[in-house]
Short mmCIF file of C-alpha atoms in Angstrom, two decimals:
data_model
loop_
_atom_site.label_atom_id
_atom_site.label_comp_id
_atom_site.label_asym_id
_atom_site.label_seq_id
_atom_site.Cartn_x
_atom_site.Cartn_y
_atom_site.Cartn_z
CA UNK A 1 11.17 11.54 23.81
CA UNK A 2 8.81 14.41 23.08
CA UNK A 3 5.25 14.63 24.32
CA UNK A 4 1.71 14.01 23.20
CA UNK A 5 0.01 17.14 21.82
CA UNK A 6 -3.61 18.00 21.07
CA UNK A 7 -4.66 18.75 17.49
CA UNK A 8 -7.83 19.98 15.84
CA UNK A 9 -8.66 17.83 12.84
CA UNK A 10 -11.48 17.37 10.33
CA UNK A 11 -12.54 13.72 10.08
CA UNK A 12 -15.35 11.61 8.65
CA UNK A 13 -16.87 8.54 10.29
CA UNK A 14 -18.94 7.51 7.26
CA UNK A 15 -18.91 8.35 3.58
CA UNK A 16 -21.30 10.91 2.15
CA UNK A 17 -21.76 14.64 1.65
CA UNK A 18 -19.97 17.57 3.30
CA UNK A 19 -22.27 17.23 6.32
CA UNK A 20 -20.31 14.09 7.27
CA UNK A 21 -17.23 16.19 8.06
CA UNK A 22 -16.61 16.80 11.78
CA UNK A 23 -14.13 19.06 13.54
CA UNK A 24 -12.63 16.98 16.37
CA UNK A 25 -9.76 17.08 18.84
CA UNK A 26 -7.31 14.18 18.83
CA UNK A 27 -3.96 13.36 20.41
CA UNK A 28 -0.79 13.50 18.31
CA UNK A 29 2.07 11.35 19.63
CA UNK A 30 5.74 12.29 19.33
CA UNK A 31 7.04 11.79 15.78
CA UNK A 32 8.38 8.35 14.90
CA UNK A 33 12.07 8.11 13.90
CA UNK A 34 11.23 8.76 10.22
CA UNK A 35 8.56 11.43 10.80
CA UNK A 36 8.34 15.16 11.44
CA UNK A 37 5.73 16.95 13.52
CA UNK A 38 4.41 20.01 11.68
CA UNK A 39 2.51 22.95 13.15
CA UNK A 40 0.46 23.66 10.06
CA UNK A 41 -0.23 27.12 8.66
CA UNK A 42 -2.29 26.35 5.55
CA UNK A 43 -3.90 23.29 3.93
CA UNK A 44 -4.58 22.82 0.23
CA UNK A 45 -7.92 21.44 -1.02
CA UNK A 46 -8.25 19.20 -4.06
CA UNK A 47 -10.93 17.17 -5.84
CA UNK A 48 -9.34 13.99 -4.55
CA UNK A 49 -10.47 15.08 -1.07
CA UNK A 50 -14.07 14.90 -2.28
CA UNK A 51 -13.47 11.44 -3.76
CA UNK A 52 -12.18 10.29 -0.37
CA UNK A 53 -15.13 11.82 1.47
CA UNK A 54 -17.70 10.16 -0.79
CA UNK A 55 -15.93 6.80 -0.81
CA UNK A 56 -14.95 6.79 -4.49
CA UNK A 57 -11.42 6.41 -3.14
CA UNK A 58 -12.01 4.37 0.01
CA UNK A 59 -9.89 4.45 3.17
CA UNK A 60 -10.58 2.70 6.49
CA UNK A 61 -13.04 4.75 8.54
CA UNK A 62 -12.90 6.97 10.48
CA UNK A 63 -10.24 9.06 8.79
CA UNK A 64 -9.11 12.60 8.12
CA UNK A 65 -9.01 14.31 4.74
CA UNK A 66 -6.43 16.05 2.62
CA UNK A 67 -2.93 15.39 1.32
CA UNK A 68 -1.12 18.75 1.17
CA UNK A 69 -0.22 21.49 3.61
CA UNK A 70 2.54 23.80 4.80
CA UNK A 71 3.83 24.80 8.20
CA UNK A 72 6.76 24.79 10.60
CA UNK A 73 8.59 21.71 11.86
CA UNK A 74 8.11 21.42 15.63
CA UNK A 75 10.06 18.18 16.07
CA UNK A 76 11.94 15.72 13.87
CA UNK A 77 12.40 12.00 14.42
CA UNK A 78 15.82 10.55 15.18
CA UNK A 79 16.43 9.34 11.62
CA UNK A 80 15.45 12.60 9.88
CA UNK A 81 18.37 14.55 8.42
CA UNK A 82 17.09 16.88 5.69
CA UNK A 83 14.79 19.07 7.86
CA UNK A 84 14.85 20.13 11.50
CA UNK A 85 12.80 22.02 14.08
CA UNK A 86 12.05 25.56 12.94
CA UNK A 87 12.21 24.83 9.21
CA UNK A 88 9.42 26.09 6.94
CA UNK A 89 8.17 23.05 5.04
CA UNK A 90 5.44 21.76 2.77
CA UNK A 91 4.20 18.45 1.44
CA UNK A 92 1.87 17.39 -1.34
CA UNK A 93 1.64 13.62 -1.11
CA UNK A 94 1.22 12.64 2.52
CA UNK A 95 -0.91 9.94 4.11
CA UNK A 96 -4.51 11.14 4.27
CA UNK A 97 -5.27 13.62 7.07
CA UNK A 98 -3.89 17.05 6.18
CA UNK A 99 -7.00 18.91 7.44
CA UNK A 100 -5.40 19.53 10.84
CA UNK A 101 -3.54 22.21 12.74
CA UNK A 102 -0.86 19.75 13.93
CA UNK A 103 0.21 16.36 12.59
CA UNK A 104 3.08 13.94 12.05
CA UNK A 105 4.12 13.33 8.44
CA UNK A 106 6.63 10.88 6.91
CA UNK A 107 9.79 12.92 6.43
CA UNK A 108 10.39 11.69 2.87
CA UNK A 109 7.19 13.49 1.78
CA UNK A 110 8.38 16.83 3.19
CA UNK A 111 10.40 19.50 1.37
CA UNK A 112 11.77 22.82 2.58
CA UNK A 113 9.97 25.97 1.41
CA UNK A 114 12.52 28.38 -0.08
CA UNK A 115 12.61 32.05 0.84
CA UNK A 116 10.09 34.05 -1.12
CA UNK A 117 7.38 31.37 -1.09
CA UNK A 118 4.71 31.88 1.57
CA UNK A 119 2.80 29.26 3.53
CA UNK A 120 -0.44 29.90 1.62
CA UNK A 121 1.37 29.65 -1.71
CA UNK A 122 3.13 26.45 -0.73
CA UNK A 123 -0.05 24.76 0.50
CA UNK A 124 -1.84 25.71 -2.70
CA UNK A 125 1.12 24.75 -4.85
CA UNK A 126 2.41 21.37 -3.82
CA UNK A 127 -0.12 18.77 -4.96
CA UNK A 128 -1.38 20.81 -7.91
CA UNK A 129 2.08 21.93 -8.97
CA UNK A 130 3.61 18.49 -8.59
CA UNK A 131 0.69 17.16 -10.65
CA UNK A 132 1.57 19.50 -13.51
CA UNK A 133 5.24 18.61 -13.12
CA UNK A 134 4.64 14.90 -13.59
CA UNK A 135 2.11 15.47 -16.39
CA UNK A 136 4.29 17.85 -18.41
CA UNK A 137 7.78 16.59 -17.53
CA UNK A 138 7.32 12.85 -16.93
CA UNK A 139 4.07 11.38 -18.34
CA UNK A 140 4.38 13.13 -21.73
CA UNK A 141 7.53 15.22 -21.65
CA UNK A 142 6.78 18.45 -23.46
CA UNK A 143 9.69 19.81 -25.46
CA UNK A 144 8.22 23.14 -26.56
CA UNK A 145 6.32 24.16 -29.68
CA UNK A 146 3.62 21.47 -29.19
CA UNK A 147 -0.08 22.31 -29.24
CA UNK A 148 -1.91 20.46 -26.46
CA UNK A 149 -5.40 20.26 -24.96
CA UNK A 150 -5.90 20.71 -21.21
CA UNK A 151 -9.39 20.42 -19.71
CA UNK A 152 -10.59 22.62 -16.81
CA UNK A 153 -7.90 25.20 -17.51
CA UNK A 154 -9.22 27.69 -14.91
CA UNK A 155 -9.00 25.29 -11.96
CA UNK A 156 -6.17 25.05 -9.47
CA UNK A 157 -4.19 22.57 -11.57
CA UNK A 158 -5.25 24.22 -14.80
CA UNK A 159 -3.95 27.70 -14.00
CA UNK A 160 -0.56 26.24 -13.09
CA UNK A 161 -0.61 24.24 -16.33
CA UNK A 162 -1.36 27.37 -18.37
CA UNK A 163 1.65 29.19 -16.92
CA UNK A 164 3.98 26.19 -17.13
CA UNK A 165 3.04 25.57 -20.76
CA UNK A 166 3.75 29.19 -21.63
CA UNK A 167 7.16 28.97 -19.95
CA UNK A 168 7.96 25.91 -22.08
CA UNK A 169 6.85 27.53 -25.32
CA UNK A 170 3.86 25.19 -25.59
CA UNK A 171 0.51 26.29 -27.06
CA UNK A 172 -2.07 25.18 -24.50
CA UNK A 173 -5.67 24.99 -25.65
CA UNK A 174 -7.78 25.01 -22.53
CA UNK A 175 -11.42 24.27 -21.85
CA UNK A 176 -13.52 26.18 -19.33
CA UNK A 177 -17.22 26.17 -18.40
CA UNK A 178 -17.89 29.95 -18.42
CA UNK A 179 -16.60 33.00 -20.31
CA UNK A 180 -15.17 34.34 -17.04
CA UNK A 181 -13.16 31.17 -16.44
CA UNK A 182 -12.00 31.19 -20.06
CA UNK A 183 -10.72 34.75 -19.63
CA UNK A 184 -8.91 33.76 -16.42
CA UNK A 185 -7.13 30.89 -18.17
CA UNK A 186 -6.06 33.21 -21.00
CA UNK A 187 -4.62 35.70 -18.53
CA UNK A 188 -2.50 32.91 -17.10
CA UNK A 189 -0.97 31.83 -20.36
CA UNK A 190 -3.44 29.65 -22.25
CA UNK A 191 -2.95 30.09 -26.00
CA UNK A 192 -6.65 29.63 -26.65
CA UNK A 193 -9.61 28.63 -24.45
CA UNK A 194 -12.76 26.84 -25.56
CA UNK A 195 -15.96 27.71 -23.68
CA UNK A 196 -17.42 24.24 -23.24
CA UNK A 197 -20.86 25.65 -22.37
CA UNK A 198 -21.32 27.12 -25.84
CA UNK A 199 -18.65 25.75 -28.18
CA UNK A 200 -17.99 22.34 -29.76
CA UNK A 201 -14.65 21.32 -28.28
CA UNK A 202 -13.68 18.86 -31.03
CA UNK A 203 -14.60 21.24 -33.84
CA UNK A 204 -12.65 24.08 -32.24
CA UNK A 205 -9.57 21.93 -31.65
CA UNK A 206 -9.60 20.92 -35.34
CA UNK A 207 -10.02 24.56 -36.35
CA UNK A 208 -7.22 25.79 -34.09
CA UNK A 209 -4.82 23.11 -35.32
CA UNK A 210 -5.64 23.31 -39.01
CA UNK A 211 -7.25 19.87 -38.84
CA UNK A 212 -4.17 18.18 -37.34
CA UNK A 213 -5.58 17.88 -33.79
CA UNK A 214 -3.20 17.40 -30.83
CA UNK A 215 -0.57 14.81 -29.80
CA UNK A 216 -1.67 14.74 -26.15
CA UNK A 217 -4.79 15.56 -24.11
CA UNK A 218 -4.59 16.09 -20.35
CA UNK A 219 -8.00 15.26 -18.89
CA UNK A 220 -8.81 15.63 -15.20
CA UNK A 221 -12.56 15.81 -15.81
CA UNK A 222 -13.19 12.15 -16.56
CA UNK A 223 -16.51 10.67 -17.59
CA UNK A 224 -18.07 13.65 -19.38
CA UNK A 225 -15.01 14.45 -21.54
CA UNK A 226 -13.67 10.94 -22.28
CA UNK A 227 -15.01 10.61 -25.85
CA UNK A 228 -14.39 14.28 -26.60
CA UNK A 229 -10.75 13.94 -25.58
CA UNK A 230 -10.21 10.88 -27.79
CA UNK A 231 -11.70 12.74 -30.76
CA UNK A 232 -9.19 15.60 -30.28
CA UNK A 233 -6.15 13.33 -30.62
CA UNK A 234 -3.92 12.78 -33.61
CA UNK A 235 -3.34 9.19 -34.71
CA UNK A 236 -1.08 7.51 -32.11
CA UNK A 237 -1.77 10.39 -29.72
CA UNK A 238 -1.78 10.01 -25.93
CA UNK A 239 -4.83 10.42 -23.74
CA UNK A 240 -3.71 11.28 -20.19
CA UNK A 241 -6.70 10.68 -17.92
CA UNK A 242 -5.59 11.94 -14.51
CA UNK A 243 -8.82 12.81 -12.67
CA UNK A 244 -12.53 12.21 -12.23
CA UNK A 245 -14.18 15.59 -11.58
CA UNK A 246 -17.31 14.51 -13.51
CA UNK A 247 -17.15 10.89 -12.37
CA UNK A 248 -14.90 7.94 -13.22
CA UNK A 249 -14.40 6.62 -16.75
CA UNK A 250 -15.91 3.13 -16.83
CA UNK A 251 -16.76 0.42 -19.33
CA UNK A 252 -14.03 1.35 -21.77
CA UNK A 253 -13.96 -0.59 -25.02
CA UNK A 254 -10.32 -0.80 -26.12
CA UNK A 255 -11.44 -1.19 -29.70
CA UNK A 256 -12.33 2.50 -29.69
CA UNK A 257 -8.63 3.29 -29.43
CA UNK A 258 -7.99 1.36 -32.63
CA UNK A 259 -10.90 2.94 -34.45
CA UNK A 260 -9.82 6.46 -33.56
CA UNK A 261 -6.22 6.08 -34.72
CA UNK A 262 -4.17 3.58 -32.67
CA UNK A 263 -4.43 5.85 -29.64
CA UNK A 264 -2.57 5.43 -26.35
CA UNK A 265 -4.23 5.93 -22.95
CA UNK A 266 -2.66 6.23 -19.50
CA UNK A 267 -4.21 6.71 -16.05
CA UNK A 268 -1.27 8.05 -14.03
CA UNK A 269 -1.07 9.15 -10.40
CA UNK A 270 1.24 11.56 -8.66
CA UNK A 271 2.26 8.95 -6.08
CA UNK A 272 3.95 6.78 -8.70
CA UNK A 273 5.98 9.72 -9.99
CA UNK A 274 7.28 10.98 -6.62
CA UNK A 275 7.67 7.60 -4.92
CA UNK A 276 11.08 8.36 -3.38
CA UNK A 277 12.41 11.30 -1.39
CA UNK A 278 14.80 12.05 -4.26
CA UNK A 279 12.04 12.09 -6.88
CA UNK A 280 9.87 14.26 -4.62
CA UNK A 281 12.69 16.75 -4.05
CA UNK A 282 13.60 16.91 -7.75
CA UNK A 283 10.01 17.60 -8.76
CA UNK A 284 9.59 20.21 -6.00
CA UNK A 285 12.86 21.92 -6.97
CA UNK A 286 11.65 22.36 -10.56
CA UNK A 287 8.39 23.75 -9.23
CA UNK A 288 9.94 26.24 -6.82
CA UNK A 289 12.46 27.35 -9.44
CA UNK A 290 9.58 28.45 -11.68
CA UNK A 291 8.04 30.40 -8.80
CA UNK A 292 11.38 32.04 -8.00
CA UNK A 293 11.85 32.96 -11.65
CA UNK A 294 8.44 34.66 -11.72
CA UNK A 295 7.08 32.19 -14.27
CA UNK A 296 4.55 30.65 -11.92
CA UNK A 297 2.08 32.68 -9.87
CA UNK A 298 -0.15 30.70 -7.53
CA UNK A 299 -3.70 32.05 -7.63
CA UNK A 300 -5.62 31.45 -4.40
CA UNK A 301 -9.24 32.11 -5.21
CA UNK A 302 -10.80 31.06 -1.90
CA UNK A 303 -9.78 30.83 1.76
CA UNK A 304 -11.75 29.05 4.49
CA UNK A 305 -11.10 28.33 8.16
CA UNK A 306 -10.57 24.74 9.32
CA UNK A 307 -14.03 24.83 10.94
CA UNK A 308 -15.57 25.77 7.57
CA UNK A 309 -14.01 22.88 5.62
CA UNK A 310 -17.48 21.55 4.71
CA UNK A 311 -18.35 24.87 3.07
CA UNK A 312 -15.10 24.68 1.13
CA UNK A 313 -16.09 21.24 -0.18
CA UNK A 314 -19.51 22.53 -1.23
CA UNK A 315 -17.92 25.36 -3.21
CA UNK A 316 -15.38 23.04 -4.85
CA UNK A 317 -17.99 20.46 -5.79
CA UNK A 318 -20.34 23.09 -7.26
CA UNK A 319 -17.62 24.37 -9.60
CA UNK A 320 -17.95 27.66 -7.70
CA UNK A 321 -14.22 28.18 -7.36
CA UNK A 322 -11.35 29.50 -9.44
CA UNK A 323 -7.68 28.84 -8.86
CA UNK A 324 -6.72 27.16 -5.60
CA UNK A 325 -8.74 26.79 -2.41
CA UNK A 326 -7.04 26.60 0.98
CA UNK A 327 -7.83 26.26 4.67
CA UNK A 328 -5.98 28.80 6.81
CA UNK A 329 -4.87 27.91 10.33
CA UNK A 330 -3.51 31.13 11.84
#
């Protein structure tokens, strides 16, 4: 039957700033038939965690935070076949509550970590890497030789996107908010990077493409780059709005899409693209294959303890981070 275990978790009881986050001890029951219990080694942080903390993405309170982590399976439910106790595993699309040292997770969200990929890498890789997988391979399937625009190219998702684009033979034009971040994105495979603090993004995109602009823009910034992104698109181009780092895009007038060239817009989510265990495994396999081939290096810019999760949120929200940020649990 298994037994109830104690876990340290970070939870919020009301929405607000990082000060609302509390480190608490809770009981974790034995895993259900379709769950696995994971002793976690590292937890990945993402902007969506901030949206959940502030209430932009609301969940019933109180609740934990976080959607991705890595660790070792301690116990598997009776119906679980693809992983077992002792396996090194990771997940990137779990129910909310990954900021914990022990938890139960639906087994269909969990994939094995192959040899050669560490716990820190896996925790930093899953949600961000799966995001790039669905953006580049499912939402707008890049074939190679395209020129694209990707905002926030020095962030955790952005640095993976830079490397993945290079491996596909795609010219990625990135944006970054400082010269240092621009240089980081270039080192990771961006073809060109526009410093948004001192350059006109639309003018530079036109210059870099000989006036043709780009067939697709990947925009995780949101409100502050919405119009800019539309102005960088070719007629009948696709605007992929996949995040809200500067706030949500609201009050959209669809007539703008007509005026700017019969543009397409999509607001995709990872959950839709890895809705089944098979889709999750296929996406993860493509991701891990790139790591194994040396084409994808996961940059972990910051590490915090579970007790310092609020400080991690402050750094993430202040744009004071580069690459991925993780909580370590050893």
